[in-house]
mmCIF file of C-alpha atoms in Angstrom:
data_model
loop_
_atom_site.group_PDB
_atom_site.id
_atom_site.type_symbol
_atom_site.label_atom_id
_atom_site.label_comp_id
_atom_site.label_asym_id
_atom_site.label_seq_id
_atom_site.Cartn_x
_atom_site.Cartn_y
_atom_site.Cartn_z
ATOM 1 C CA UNK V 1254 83.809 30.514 -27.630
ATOM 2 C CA UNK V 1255 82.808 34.003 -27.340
ATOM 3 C CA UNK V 1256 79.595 33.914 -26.316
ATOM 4 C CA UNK V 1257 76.383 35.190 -27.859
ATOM 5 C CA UNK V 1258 77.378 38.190 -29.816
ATOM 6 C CA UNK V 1259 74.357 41.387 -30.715
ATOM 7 C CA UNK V 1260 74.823 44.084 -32.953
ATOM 8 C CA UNK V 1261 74.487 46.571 -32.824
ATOM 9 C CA UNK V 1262 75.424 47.274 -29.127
ATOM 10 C CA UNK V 1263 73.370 50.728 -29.219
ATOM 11 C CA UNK V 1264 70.560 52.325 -31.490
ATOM 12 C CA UNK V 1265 68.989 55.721 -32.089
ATOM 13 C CA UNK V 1266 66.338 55.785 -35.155
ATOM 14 C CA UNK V 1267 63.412 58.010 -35.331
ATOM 15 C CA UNK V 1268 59.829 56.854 -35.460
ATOM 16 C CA UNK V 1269 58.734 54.818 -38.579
ATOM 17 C CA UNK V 1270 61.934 54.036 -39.445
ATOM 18 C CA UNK V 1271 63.173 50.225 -40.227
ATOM 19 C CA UNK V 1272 65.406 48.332 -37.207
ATOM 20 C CA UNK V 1273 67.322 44.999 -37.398
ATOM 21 C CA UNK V 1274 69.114 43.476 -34.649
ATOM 22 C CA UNK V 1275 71.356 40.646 -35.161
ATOM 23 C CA UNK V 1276 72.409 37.845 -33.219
ATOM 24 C CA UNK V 1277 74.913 35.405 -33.495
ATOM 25 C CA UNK V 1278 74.207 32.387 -31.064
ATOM 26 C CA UNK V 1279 77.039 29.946 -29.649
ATOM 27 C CA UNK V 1280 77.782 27.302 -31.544
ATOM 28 C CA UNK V 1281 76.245 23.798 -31.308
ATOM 29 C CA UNK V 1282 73.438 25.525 -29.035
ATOM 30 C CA UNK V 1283 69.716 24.756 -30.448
ATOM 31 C CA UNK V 1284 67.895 26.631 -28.839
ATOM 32 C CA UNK V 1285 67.757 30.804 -29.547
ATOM 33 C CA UNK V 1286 65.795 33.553 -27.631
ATOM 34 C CA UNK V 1287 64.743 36.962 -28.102
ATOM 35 C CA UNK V 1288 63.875 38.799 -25.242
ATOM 36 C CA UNK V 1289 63.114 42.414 -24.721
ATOM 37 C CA UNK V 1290 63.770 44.351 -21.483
ATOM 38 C CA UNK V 1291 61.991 47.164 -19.683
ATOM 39 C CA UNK V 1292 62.066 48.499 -16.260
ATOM 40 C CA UNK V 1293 58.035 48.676 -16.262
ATOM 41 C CA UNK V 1294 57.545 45.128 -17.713
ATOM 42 C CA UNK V 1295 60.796 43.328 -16.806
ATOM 43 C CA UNK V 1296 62.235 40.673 -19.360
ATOM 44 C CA UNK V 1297 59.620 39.450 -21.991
ATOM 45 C CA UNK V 1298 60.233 36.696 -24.362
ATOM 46 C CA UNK V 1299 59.579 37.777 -27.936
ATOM 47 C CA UNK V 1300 60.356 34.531 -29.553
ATOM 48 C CA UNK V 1301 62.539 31.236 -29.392
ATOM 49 C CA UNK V 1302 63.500 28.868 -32.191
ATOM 50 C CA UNK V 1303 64.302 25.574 -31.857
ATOM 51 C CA UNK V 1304 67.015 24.455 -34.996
ATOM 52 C CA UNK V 1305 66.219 27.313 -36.485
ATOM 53 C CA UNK V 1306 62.273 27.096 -36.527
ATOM 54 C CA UNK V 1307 60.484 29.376 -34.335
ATOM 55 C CA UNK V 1308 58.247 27.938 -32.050
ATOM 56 C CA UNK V 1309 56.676 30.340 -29.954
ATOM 57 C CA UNK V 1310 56.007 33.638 -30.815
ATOM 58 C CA UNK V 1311 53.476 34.865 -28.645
ATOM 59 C CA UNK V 1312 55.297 37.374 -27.013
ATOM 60 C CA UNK V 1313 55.948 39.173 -30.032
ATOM 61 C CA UNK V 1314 54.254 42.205 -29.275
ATOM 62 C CA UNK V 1315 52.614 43.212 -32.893
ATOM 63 C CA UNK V 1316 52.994 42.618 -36.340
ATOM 64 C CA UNK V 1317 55.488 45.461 -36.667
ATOM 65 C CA UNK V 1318 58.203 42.608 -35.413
ATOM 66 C CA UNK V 1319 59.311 39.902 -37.037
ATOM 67 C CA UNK V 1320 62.553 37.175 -36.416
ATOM 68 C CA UNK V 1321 63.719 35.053 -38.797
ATOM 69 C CA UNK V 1322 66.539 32.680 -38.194
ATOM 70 C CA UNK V 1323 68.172 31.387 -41.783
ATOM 71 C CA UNK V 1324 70.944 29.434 -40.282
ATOM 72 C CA UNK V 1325 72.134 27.994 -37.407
ATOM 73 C CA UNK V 1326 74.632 30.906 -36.522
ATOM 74 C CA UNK V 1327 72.253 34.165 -37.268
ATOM 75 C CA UNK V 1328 69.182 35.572 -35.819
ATOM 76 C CA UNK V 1329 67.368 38.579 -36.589
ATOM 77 C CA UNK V 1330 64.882 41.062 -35.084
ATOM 78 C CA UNK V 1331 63.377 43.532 -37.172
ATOM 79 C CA UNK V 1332 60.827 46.161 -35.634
ATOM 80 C CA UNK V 1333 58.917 48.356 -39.044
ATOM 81 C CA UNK V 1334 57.920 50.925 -38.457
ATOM 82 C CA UNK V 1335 59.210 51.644 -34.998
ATOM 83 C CA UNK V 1336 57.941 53.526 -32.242
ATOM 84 C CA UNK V 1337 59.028 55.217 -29.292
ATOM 85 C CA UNK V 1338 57.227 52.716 -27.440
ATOM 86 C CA UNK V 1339 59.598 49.837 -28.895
ATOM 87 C CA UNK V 1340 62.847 51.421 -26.905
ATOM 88 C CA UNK V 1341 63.893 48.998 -24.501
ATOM 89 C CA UNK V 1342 67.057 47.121 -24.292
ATOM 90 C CA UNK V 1343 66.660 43.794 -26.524
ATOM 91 C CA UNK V 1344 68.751 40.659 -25.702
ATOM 92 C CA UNK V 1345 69.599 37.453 -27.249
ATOM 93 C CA UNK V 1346 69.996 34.522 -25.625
ATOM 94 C CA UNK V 1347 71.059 30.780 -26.642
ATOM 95 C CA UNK V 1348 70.631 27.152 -25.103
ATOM 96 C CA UNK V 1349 71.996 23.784 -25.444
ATOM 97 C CA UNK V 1350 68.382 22.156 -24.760
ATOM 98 C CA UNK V 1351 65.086 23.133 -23.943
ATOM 99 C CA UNK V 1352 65.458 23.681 -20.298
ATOM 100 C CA UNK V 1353 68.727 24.080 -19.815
ATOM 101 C CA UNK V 1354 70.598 27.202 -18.857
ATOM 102 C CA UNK V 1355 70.345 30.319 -21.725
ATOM 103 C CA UNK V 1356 73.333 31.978 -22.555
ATOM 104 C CA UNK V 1357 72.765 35.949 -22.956
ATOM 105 C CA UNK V 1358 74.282 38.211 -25.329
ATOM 106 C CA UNK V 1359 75.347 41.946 -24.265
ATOM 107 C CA UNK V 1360 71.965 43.267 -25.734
ATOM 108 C CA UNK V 1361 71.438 46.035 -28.035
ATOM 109 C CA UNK V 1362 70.272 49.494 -26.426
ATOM 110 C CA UNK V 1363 67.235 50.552 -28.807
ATOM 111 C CA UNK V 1364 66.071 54.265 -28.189
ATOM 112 C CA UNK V 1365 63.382 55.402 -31.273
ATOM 113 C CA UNK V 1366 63.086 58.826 -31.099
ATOM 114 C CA UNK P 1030 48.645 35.433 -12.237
ATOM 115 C CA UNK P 1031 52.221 35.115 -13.463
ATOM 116 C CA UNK P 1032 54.073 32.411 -14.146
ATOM 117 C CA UNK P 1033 57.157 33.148 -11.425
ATOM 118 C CA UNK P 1034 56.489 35.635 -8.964
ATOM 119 C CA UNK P 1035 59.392 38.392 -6.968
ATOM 120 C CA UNK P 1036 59.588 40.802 -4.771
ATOM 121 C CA UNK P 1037 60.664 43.483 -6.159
ATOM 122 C CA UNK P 1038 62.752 44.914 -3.414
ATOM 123 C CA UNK P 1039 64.655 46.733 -3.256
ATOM 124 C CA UNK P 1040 66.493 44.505 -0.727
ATOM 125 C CA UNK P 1041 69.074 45.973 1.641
ATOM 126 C CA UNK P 1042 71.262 44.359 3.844
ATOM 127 C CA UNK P 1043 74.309 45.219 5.625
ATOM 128 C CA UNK P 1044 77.880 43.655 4.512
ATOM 129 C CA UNK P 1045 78.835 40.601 5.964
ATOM 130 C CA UNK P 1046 75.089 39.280 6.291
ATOM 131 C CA UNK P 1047 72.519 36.930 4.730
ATOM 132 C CA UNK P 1048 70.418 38.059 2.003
ATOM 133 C CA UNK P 1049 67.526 36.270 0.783
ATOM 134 C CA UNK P 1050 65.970 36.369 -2.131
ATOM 135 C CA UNK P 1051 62.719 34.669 -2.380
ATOM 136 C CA UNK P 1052 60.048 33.232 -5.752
ATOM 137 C CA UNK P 1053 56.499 31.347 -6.442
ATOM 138 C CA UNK P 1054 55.688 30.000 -9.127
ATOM 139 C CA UNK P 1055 52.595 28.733 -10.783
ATOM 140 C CA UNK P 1056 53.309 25.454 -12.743
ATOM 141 C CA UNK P 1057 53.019 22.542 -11.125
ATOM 142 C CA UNK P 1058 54.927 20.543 -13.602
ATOM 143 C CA UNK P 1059 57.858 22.811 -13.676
ATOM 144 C CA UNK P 1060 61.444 21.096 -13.420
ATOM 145 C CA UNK P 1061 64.092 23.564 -13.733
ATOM 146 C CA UNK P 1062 64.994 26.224 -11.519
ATOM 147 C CA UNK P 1063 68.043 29.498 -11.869
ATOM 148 C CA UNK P 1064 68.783 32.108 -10.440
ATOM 149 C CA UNK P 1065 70.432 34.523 -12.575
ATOM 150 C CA UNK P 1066 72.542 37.823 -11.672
ATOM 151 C CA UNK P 1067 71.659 41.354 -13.436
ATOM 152 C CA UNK P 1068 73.750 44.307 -13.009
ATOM 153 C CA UNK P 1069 73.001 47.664 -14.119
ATOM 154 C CA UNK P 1070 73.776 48.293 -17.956
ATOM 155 C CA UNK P 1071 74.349 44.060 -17.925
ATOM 156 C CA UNK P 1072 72.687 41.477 -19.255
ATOM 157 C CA UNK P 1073 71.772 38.089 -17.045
ATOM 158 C CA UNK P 1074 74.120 35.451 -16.090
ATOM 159 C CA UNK P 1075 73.621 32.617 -14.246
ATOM 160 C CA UNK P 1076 75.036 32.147 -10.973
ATOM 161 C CA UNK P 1077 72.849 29.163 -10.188
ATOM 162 C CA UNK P 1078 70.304 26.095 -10.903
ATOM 163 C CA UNK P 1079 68.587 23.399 -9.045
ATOM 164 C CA UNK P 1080 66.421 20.701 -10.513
ATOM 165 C CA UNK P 1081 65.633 18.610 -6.957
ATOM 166 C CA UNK P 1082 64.109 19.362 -4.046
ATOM 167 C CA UNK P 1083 66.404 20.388 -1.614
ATOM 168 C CA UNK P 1084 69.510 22.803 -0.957
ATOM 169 C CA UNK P 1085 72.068 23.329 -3.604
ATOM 170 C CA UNK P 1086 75.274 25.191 -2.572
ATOM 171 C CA UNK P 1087 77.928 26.850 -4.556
ATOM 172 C CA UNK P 1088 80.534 28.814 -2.497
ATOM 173 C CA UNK P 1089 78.310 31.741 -0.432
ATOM 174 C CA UNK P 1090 75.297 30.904 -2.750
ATOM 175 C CA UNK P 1091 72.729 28.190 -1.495
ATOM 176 C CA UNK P 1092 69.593 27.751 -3.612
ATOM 177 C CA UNK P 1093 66.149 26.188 -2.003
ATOM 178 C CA UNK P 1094 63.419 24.749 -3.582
ATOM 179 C CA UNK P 1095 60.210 23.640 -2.555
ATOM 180 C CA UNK P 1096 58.078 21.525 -5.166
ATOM 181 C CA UNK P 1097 55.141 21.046 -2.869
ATOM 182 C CA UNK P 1098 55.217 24.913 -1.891
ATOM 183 C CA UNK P 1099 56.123 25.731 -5.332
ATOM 184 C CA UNK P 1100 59.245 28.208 -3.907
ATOM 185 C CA UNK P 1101 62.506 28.453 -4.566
ATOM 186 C CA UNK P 1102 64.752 30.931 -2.820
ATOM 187 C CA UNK P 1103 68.316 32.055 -3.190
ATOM 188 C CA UNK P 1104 70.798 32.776 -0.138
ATOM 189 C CA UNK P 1105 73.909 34.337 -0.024
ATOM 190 C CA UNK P 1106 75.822 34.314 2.977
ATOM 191 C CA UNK P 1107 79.198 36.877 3.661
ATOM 192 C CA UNK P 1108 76.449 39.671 1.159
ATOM 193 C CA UNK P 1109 79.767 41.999 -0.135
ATOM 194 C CA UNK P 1110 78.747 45.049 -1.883
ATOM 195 C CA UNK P 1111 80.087 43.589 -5.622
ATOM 196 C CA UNK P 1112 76.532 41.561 -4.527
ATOM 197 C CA UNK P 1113 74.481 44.382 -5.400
ATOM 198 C CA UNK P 1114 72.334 43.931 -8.639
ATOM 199 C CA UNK P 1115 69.264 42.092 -9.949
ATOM 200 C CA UNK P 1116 68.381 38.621 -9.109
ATOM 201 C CA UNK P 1117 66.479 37.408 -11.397
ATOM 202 C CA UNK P 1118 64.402 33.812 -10.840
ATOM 203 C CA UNK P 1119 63.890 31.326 -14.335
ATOM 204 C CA UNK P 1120 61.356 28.757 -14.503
ATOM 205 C CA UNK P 1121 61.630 26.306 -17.277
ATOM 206 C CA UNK P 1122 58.544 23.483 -17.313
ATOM 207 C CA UNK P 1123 58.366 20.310 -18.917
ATOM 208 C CA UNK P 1124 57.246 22.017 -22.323
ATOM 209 C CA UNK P 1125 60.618 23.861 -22.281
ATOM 210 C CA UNK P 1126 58.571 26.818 -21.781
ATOM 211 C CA UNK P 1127 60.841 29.717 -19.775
ATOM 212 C CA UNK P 1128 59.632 32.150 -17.167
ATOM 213 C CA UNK P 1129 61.592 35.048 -16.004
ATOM 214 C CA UNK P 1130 60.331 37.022 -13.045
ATOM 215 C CA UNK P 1131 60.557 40.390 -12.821
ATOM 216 C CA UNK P 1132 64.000 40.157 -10.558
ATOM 217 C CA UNK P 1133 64.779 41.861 -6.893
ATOM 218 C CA UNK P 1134 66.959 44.430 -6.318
ATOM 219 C CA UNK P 1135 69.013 43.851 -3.627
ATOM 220 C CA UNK P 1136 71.809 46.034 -2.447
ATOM 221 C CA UNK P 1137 74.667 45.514 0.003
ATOM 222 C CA UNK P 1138 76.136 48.404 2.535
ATOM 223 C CA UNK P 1139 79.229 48.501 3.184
#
């Protein structure tokens, strides 16, 4: 398998503009995680879903984000309108089970100008 | 208070010695336990996980944990300098809830 793969890998956008990051999860994992990544504030959970249905979002910082996962092999993250506070490195992560080890992807380098 | 709790560090420690890497947590009912491995410009992977109370070991790595003191810790023995990064401690409780700490930084001189 080849892992949890992120696109894009890096991201410049000015403020106000629309961002989507994409994740595609290992297969047969239930279990998908969003996580965003600061060196003030560490790693965060955004959001997980569970088969596809998310079931904690309380991390997610405002209503400017917003994950959806339509399938079982796609997950996105969409930040509108951005703001320079929003750059941080985002990663996705999958599990086999709640509990179990998660699976990270490389992340996606977001800078918003 | 948070829900899994690191020094920050940064650690330093001279090649060829211990390092330990120490982490509280708050939830009592919490059942899962890893220690995961950040290096700069990487993202997380796991290099261990312990789910009894005890000492786990895997090659230099030994993880400890404590239910009753609510600790876990993570040793490695030999510390080489490709040891220098992020450790990062994971919580998971019985809700499947995760908790990342904010990681150590530990480096190794050579």
């Amino acid at each position: 398998d080849a892992g949890v793969i992120q696109s894009p890998r890096h991201e410049v956008t000015e403020m106000g503009q629309e961002v989507t990051l994409r994740c595609k999860p290992i297969s047969g994992h239930d279990y998908l995680f969003w996580y965003r990544q600061t060196m003030m504030r560490g790693l965060e959970l955004l959001i997980y879903f569970n088969n596809n249905v998310p079931i904690d979002d309380s991390g997610m910082p405002e209503d400017r984000f917003s994950a959806k996962m339509p399938n079982a092999s796609f997950s996105t993250l969409k930040i509108q309108p951005s703001e320079p506070r929003d750059s941080a490195v985002y990663f996705c992560a999958s599990s086999p089970g709640g509990g179990f080890e998660q699976f990270f992807g490389p992340g996606t380098r977001l800078t918003v100008l | 208070q948070k829900e899994v709790e690191q020094n920050s560090g940064p650690l330093s420690v001279p090649e060829g010695a211990i390092a330990s890497l120490n982490c509280t947590y708050s939830d009592r009912g919490s059942q899962s336990f890893f220690w995961y491995r950040q290096y700069s410009g990487k993202s997380p992977e796991l290099i261990m996980f312990i789910y009894s109370n005890g000492d786990k070991e895997d090659g230099r790595f030994t993880a400890q944990l404590n239910k009753a003191s609510q600790y876990v810790s993570l040793l490695i023995r030999d510390s080489q300098p490709s040891d220098s990064a992020t450790y990062l401690c994971a919580v998971s409780n019985t809700g499947n809830q995760f908790y990342f700490g904010t990681g150590t930084s530990l480096t190794v001189i050579p």
